[in-house]
Each structure stands twice: as structure tokens, then as C-alpha cells.
PDB file of C-alpha atoms in Angstrom:
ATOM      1  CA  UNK A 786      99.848 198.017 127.994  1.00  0.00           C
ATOM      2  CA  UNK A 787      98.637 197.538 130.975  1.00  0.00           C
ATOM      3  CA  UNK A 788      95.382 195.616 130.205  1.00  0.00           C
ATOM      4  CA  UNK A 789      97.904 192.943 128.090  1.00  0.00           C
ATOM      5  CA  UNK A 790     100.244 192.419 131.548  1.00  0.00           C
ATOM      6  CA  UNK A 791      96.906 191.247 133.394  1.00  0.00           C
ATOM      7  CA  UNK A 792      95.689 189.147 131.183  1.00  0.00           C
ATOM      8  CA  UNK A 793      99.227 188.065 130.612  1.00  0.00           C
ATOM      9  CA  UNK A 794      99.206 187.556 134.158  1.00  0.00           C
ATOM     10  CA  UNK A 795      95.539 186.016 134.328  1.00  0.00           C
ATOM     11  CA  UNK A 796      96.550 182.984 131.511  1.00  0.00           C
ATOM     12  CA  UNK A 797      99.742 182.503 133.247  1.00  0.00           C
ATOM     13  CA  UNK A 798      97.728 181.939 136.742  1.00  0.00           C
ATOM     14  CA  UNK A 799      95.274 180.095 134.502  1.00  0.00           C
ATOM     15  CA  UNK A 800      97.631 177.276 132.830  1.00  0.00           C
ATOM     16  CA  UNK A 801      97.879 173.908 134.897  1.00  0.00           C
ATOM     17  CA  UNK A 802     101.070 173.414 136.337  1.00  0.00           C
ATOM     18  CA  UNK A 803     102.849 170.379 136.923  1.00  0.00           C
ATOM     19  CA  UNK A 804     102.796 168.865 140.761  1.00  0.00           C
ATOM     20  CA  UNK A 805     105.799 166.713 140.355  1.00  0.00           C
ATOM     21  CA  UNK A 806     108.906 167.454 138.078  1.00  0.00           C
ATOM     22  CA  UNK A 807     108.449 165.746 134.819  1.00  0.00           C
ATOM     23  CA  UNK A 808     112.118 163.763 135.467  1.00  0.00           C
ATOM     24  CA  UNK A 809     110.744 162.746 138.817  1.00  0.00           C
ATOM     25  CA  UNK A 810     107.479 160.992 137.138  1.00  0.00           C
ATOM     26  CA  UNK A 811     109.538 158.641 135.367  1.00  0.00           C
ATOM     27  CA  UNK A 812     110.730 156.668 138.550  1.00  0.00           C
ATOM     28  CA  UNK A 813     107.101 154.253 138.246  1.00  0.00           C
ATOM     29  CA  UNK A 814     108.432 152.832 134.860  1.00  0.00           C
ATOM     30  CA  UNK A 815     111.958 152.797 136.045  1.00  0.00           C
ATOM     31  CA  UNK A 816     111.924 151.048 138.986  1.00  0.00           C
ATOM     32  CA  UNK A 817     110.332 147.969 137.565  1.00  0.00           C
ATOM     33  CA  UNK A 818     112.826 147.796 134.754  1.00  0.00           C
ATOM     34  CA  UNK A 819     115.681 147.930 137.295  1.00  0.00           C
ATOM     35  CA  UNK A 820     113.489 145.174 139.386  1.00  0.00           C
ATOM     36  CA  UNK A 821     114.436 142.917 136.514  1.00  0.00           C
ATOM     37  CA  UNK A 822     117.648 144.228 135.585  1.00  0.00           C
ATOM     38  CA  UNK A 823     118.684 142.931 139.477  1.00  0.00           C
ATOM     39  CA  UNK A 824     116.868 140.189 139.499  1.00  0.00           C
ATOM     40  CA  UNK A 825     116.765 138.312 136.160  1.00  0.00           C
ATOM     41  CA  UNK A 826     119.681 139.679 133.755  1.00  0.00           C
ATOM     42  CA  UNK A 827     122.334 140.680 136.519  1.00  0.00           C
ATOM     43  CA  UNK A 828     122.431 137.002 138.394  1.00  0.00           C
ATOM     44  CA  UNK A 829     122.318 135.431 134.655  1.00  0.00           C
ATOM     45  CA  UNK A 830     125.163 137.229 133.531  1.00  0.00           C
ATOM     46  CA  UNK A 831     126.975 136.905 136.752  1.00  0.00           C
ATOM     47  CA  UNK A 832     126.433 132.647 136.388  1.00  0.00           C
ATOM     48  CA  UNK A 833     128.063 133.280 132.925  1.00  0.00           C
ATOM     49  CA  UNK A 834     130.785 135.075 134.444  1.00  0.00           C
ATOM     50  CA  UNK A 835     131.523 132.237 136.488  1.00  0.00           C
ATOM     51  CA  UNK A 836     131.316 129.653 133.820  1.00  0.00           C
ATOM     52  CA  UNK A 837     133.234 131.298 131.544  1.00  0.00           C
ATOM     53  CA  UNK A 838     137.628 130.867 131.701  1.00  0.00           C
ATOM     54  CA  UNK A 839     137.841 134.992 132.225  1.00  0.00           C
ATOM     55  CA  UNK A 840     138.185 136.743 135.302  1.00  0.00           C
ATOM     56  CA  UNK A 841     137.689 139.674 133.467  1.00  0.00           C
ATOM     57  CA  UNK A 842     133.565 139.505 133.614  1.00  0.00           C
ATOM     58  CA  UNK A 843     133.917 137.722 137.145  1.00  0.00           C
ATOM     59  CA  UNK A 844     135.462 141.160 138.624  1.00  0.00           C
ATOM     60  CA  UNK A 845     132.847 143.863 136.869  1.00  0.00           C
ATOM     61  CA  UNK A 846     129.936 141.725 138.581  1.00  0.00           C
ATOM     62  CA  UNK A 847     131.597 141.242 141.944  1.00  0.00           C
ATOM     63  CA  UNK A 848     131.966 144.902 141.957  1.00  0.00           C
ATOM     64  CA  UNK A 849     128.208 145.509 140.797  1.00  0.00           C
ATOM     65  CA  UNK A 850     127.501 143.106 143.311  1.00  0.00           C
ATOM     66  CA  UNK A 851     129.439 145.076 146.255  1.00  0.00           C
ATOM     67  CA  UNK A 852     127.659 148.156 145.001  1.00  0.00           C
ATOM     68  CA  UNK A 853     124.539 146.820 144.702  1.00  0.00           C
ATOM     69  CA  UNK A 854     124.610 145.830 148.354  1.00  0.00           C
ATOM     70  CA  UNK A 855     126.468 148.795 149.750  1.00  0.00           C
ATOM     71  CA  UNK A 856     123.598 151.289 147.807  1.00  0.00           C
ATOM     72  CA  UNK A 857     120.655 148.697 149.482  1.00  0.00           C
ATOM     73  CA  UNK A 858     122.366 149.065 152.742  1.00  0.00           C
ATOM     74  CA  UNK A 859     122.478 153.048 152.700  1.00  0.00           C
ATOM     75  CA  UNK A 860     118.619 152.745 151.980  1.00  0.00           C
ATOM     76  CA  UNK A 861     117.742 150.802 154.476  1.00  0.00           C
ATOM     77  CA  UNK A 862     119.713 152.581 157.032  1.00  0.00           C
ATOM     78  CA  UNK A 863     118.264 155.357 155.778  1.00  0.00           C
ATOM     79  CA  UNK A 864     114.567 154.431 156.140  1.00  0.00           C
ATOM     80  CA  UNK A 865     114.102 155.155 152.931  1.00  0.00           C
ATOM     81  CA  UNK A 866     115.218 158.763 152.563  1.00  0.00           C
ATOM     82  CA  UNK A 867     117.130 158.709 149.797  1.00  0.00           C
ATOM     83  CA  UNK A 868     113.992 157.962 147.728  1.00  0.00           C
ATOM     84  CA  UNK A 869     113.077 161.582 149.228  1.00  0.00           C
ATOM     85  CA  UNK A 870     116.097 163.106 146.977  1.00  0.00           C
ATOM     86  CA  UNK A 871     114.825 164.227 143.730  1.00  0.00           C
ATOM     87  CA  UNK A 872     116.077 161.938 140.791  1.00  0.00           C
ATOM     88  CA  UNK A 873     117.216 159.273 143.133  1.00  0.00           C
ATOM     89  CA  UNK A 874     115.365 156.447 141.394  1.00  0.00           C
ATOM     90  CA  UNK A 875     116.694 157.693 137.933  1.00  0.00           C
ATOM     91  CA  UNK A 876     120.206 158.391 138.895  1.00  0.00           C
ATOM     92  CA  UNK A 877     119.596 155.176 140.616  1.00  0.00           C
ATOM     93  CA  UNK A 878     118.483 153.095 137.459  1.00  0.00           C
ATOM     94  CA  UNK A 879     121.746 155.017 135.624  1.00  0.00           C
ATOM     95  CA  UNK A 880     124.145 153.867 137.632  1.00  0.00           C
ATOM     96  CA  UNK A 881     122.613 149.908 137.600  1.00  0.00           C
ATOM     97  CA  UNK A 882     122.717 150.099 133.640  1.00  0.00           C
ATOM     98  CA  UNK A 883     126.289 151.703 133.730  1.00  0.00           C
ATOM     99  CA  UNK A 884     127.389 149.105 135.857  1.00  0.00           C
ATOM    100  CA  UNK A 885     125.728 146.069 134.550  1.00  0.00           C
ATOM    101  CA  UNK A 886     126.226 147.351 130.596  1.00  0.00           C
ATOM    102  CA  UNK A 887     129.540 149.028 130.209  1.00  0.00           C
ATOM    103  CA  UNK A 888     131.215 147.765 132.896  1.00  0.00           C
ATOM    104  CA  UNK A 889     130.691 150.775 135.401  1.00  0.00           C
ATOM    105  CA  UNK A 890     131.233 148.199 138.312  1.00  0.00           C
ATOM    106  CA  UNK A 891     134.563 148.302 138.503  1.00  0.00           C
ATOM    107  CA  UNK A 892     134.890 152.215 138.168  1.00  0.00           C
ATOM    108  CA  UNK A 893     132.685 152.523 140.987  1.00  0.00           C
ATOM    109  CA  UNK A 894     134.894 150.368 142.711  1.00  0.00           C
ATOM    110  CA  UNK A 895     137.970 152.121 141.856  1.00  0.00           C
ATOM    111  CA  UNK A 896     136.341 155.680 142.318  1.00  0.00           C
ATOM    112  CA  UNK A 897     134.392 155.277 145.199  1.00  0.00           C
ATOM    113  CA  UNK A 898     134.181 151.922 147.674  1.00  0.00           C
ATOM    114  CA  UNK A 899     137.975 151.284 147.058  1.00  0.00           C
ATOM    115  CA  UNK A 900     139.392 154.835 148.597  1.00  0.00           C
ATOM    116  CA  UNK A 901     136.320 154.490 151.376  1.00  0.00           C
ATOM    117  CA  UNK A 902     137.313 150.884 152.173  1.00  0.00           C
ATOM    118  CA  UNK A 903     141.230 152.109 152.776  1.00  0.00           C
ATOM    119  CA  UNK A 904     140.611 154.983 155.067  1.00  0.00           C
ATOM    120  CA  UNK A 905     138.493 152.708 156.565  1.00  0.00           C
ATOM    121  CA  UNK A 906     141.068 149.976 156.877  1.00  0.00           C
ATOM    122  CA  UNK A 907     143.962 152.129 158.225  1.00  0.00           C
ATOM    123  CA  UNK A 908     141.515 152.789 161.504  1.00  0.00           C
ATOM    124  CA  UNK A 909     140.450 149.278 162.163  1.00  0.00           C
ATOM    125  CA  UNK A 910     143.288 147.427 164.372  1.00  0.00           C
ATOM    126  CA  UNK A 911     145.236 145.052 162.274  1.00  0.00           C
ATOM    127  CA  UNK A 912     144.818 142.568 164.685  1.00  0.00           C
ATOM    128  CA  UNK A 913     141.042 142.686 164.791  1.00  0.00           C
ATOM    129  CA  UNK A 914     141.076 142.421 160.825  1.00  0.00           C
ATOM    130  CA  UNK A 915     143.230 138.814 161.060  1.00  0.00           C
ATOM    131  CA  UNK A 916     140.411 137.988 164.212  1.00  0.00           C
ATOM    132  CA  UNK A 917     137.419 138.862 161.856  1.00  0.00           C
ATOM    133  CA  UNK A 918     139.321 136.920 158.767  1.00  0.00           C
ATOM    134  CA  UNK A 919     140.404 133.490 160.494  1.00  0.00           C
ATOM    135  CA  UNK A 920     137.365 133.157 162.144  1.00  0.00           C
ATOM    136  CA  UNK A 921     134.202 135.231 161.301  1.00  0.00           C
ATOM    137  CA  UNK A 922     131.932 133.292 163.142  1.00  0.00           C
ATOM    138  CA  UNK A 923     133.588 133.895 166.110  1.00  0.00           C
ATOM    139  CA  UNK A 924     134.204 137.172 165.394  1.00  0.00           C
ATOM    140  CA  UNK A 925     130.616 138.210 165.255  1.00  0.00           C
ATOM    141  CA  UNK A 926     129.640 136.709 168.587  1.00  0.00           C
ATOM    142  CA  UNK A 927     132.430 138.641 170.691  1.00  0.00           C
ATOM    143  CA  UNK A 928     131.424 141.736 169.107  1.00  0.00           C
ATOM    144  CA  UNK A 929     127.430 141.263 169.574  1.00  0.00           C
ATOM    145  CA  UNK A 930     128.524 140.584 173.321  1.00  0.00           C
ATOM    146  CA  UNK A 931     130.547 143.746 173.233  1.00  0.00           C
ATOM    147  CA  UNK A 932     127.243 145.730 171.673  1.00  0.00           C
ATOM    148  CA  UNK A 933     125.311 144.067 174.562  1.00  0.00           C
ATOM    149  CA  UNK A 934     127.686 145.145 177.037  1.00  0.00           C
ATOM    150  CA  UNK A 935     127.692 148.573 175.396  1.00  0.00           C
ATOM    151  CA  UNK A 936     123.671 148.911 175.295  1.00  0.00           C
ATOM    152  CA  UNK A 937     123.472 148.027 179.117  1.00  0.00           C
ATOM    153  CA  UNK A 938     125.671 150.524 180.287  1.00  0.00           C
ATOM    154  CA  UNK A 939     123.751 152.926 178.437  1.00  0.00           C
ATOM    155  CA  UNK A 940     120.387 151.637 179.683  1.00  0.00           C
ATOM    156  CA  UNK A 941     122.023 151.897 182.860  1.00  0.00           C
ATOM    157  CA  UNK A 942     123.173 155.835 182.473  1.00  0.00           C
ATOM    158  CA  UNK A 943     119.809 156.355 181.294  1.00  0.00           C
ATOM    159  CA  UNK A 944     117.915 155.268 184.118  1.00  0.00           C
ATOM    160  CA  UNK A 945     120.052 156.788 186.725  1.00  0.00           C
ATOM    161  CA  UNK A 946     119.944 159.868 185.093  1.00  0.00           C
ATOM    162  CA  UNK A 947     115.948 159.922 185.337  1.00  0.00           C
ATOM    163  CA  UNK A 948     116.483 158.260 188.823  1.00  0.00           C
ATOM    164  CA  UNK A 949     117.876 161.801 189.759  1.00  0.00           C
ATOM    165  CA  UNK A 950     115.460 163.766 187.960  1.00  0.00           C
ATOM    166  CA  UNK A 951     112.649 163.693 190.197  1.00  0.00           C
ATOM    167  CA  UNK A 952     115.234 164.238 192.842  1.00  0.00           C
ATOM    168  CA  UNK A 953     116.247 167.731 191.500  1.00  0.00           C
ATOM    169  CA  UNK A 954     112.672 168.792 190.671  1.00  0.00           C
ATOM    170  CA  UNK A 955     111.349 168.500 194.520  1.00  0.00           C
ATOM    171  CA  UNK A 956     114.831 170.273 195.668  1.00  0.00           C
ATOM    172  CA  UNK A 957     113.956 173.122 193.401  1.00  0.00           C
ATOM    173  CA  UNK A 958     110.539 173.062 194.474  1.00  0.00           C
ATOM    174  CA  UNK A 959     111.530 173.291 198.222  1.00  0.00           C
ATOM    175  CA  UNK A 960     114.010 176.268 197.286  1.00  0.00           C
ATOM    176  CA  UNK A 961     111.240 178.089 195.053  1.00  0.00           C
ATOM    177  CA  UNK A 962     108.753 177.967 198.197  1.00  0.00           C
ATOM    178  CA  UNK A 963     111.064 178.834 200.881  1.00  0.00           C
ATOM    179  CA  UNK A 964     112.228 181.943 198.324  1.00  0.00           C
ATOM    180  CA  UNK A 965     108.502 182.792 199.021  1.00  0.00           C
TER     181      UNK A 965
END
């Protein structure tokens, strides 16, 4: 009996195991297929949409759209550390094909960006909504000047903070060789 648990043991120590999850290996020939999905069928299908006398296709690829861009913007503000999350690129690649082929885009929208976009709404000031809507260019520059204004002061904080320092460090120093 105990002779058969070692070499139990020995072939289980002895049989190659995987590095990466098998579901995680799959994200080299997914990603490519998804490339093309976004690039070549979903802009065809959305210039159909737009030809055709429905809105009905029109709103499933807006939504995709919106998704699309909302999910690229959480990865780039991410740096790229939701690639990190096992599965990402295959739940990924799921959710394009559930959007673009049964008409997931709209779901998501209902589900997810909809609810986010109303709690988001009710803190915004009304009035700075109408600003951004009647004149977005406009808009944009008053609240870049506001970021600039915003960065200074904190440039400004930061300096006088390490301005005082060095102050603090020789008053210590003074105290810690008169306590001598």
C-alpha cells in the first residue's frame, strides 16, 4: 500500500502540467477574429443599418457602438489590466458576437450603460448638461481651462509642501542635538 501511494505520488509529480489555463490559451485565435469582427463586418453592417428604412438595426449598432467605445475606454484607462483578468479576451470576444449577432447591443444598453448613464445624469448640474449640448466646442475649452486651473493649484500645494520639508528636517535636527 504504501509503495503504490509513492509511485502514485512519483507519476503524479512526473506528468507535465499545463502553465496557462487551457480557456486562457484560446485568446491568440480570438482576438484576431474579433479584430475583424470590429473592423470589417461590424462597420458593414452598421452602413446597412443606415441604408436600410428601419431604425430597428440602426439602434442595436449604435448601442454596440457605445459599448464598443465605453469597453476600449476602460482598457485604456486601465493600462491594459483588464487583459490581466483571466478570460477577459474570451468573455470579451462573447460579448462582441452577442452584440453584433443577436442583437446583445441593446441589452447591454438597457442592463448596463443606461442605469450608469442616469445616476450619472442626476449628479451633473442641469445647467452644465444644456452648456455641454448647445455648444460642445465651447464647452470643452472652459472645462480644459478649469483642469488647468485645477493642476496648478495642485502643483502649487505640492511644491510648498516640499518647500517646508527641508524646513522641518533641520528644526528636528537642531532639537535632536540640543536633546544631546
Amino acid at each position: 500500500l504504501a509503495q503504490e501511494t509513492v509511485s502514485a505520488k512519483r507519476s503524479a509529480c512526473s506528468s507535465p502540467q499545463p502553465l496557462v489555463p487551457v480557456g486562457a490559451m484560446f485568446g491568440f485565435i480570438l482576438s484576431p477574429i474579433e479584430f475583424i469582427l470590429v473592423t470589417v463586418y461590424a462597420p458593414l453592417v452598421s452602413l446597412k443599418a443606415l441604408e436600410s428604412e428601419t431604425s430597428k438595426d440602426d439602434t442595436n449598432m449604435l448601442a454596440f457602438w457605445l459599448t464598443f467605445s465605453i469597453l476600449s475606454a476602460l482598457e485604456s484607462f486601465s493600462y491594459g489590466a483588464l487583459w490581466l483578468f483571466p478570460f477577459y479576451t474570451e468573455v470579451r470576444f462573447a460579448l462582441v458576437v452577442y452584440m453584433l449577432f443577436f442583437e446583445g447591443g441593446k441589452t447591454v444598453y438597457k442592463s448596463v450603460i443606461d442605469p450608469a448613464y442616469q445616476k450619472a445624469k442626476k449628479k451633473i448640474p442641469e445647467e452644465l448638461l444644456d452648456k455641454m449640448h448647445k455648444d460642445p466646442k465651447g464647452f470643452m475649452k472652459e472645462m480644459a481651462e478649469k483642469g488647468k486651473e485645477k493642476g496648478m493649484e495642485l502643483v502649487q500645494q505640492i511644491q510648498a509642501k516640499q518647500a517646508e520639508a527641508p524646513k522641518a528636517d533641520k528644526g528636528e535636527k537642531k532639537k535632536a542635538k540640543q536633546a544631546k
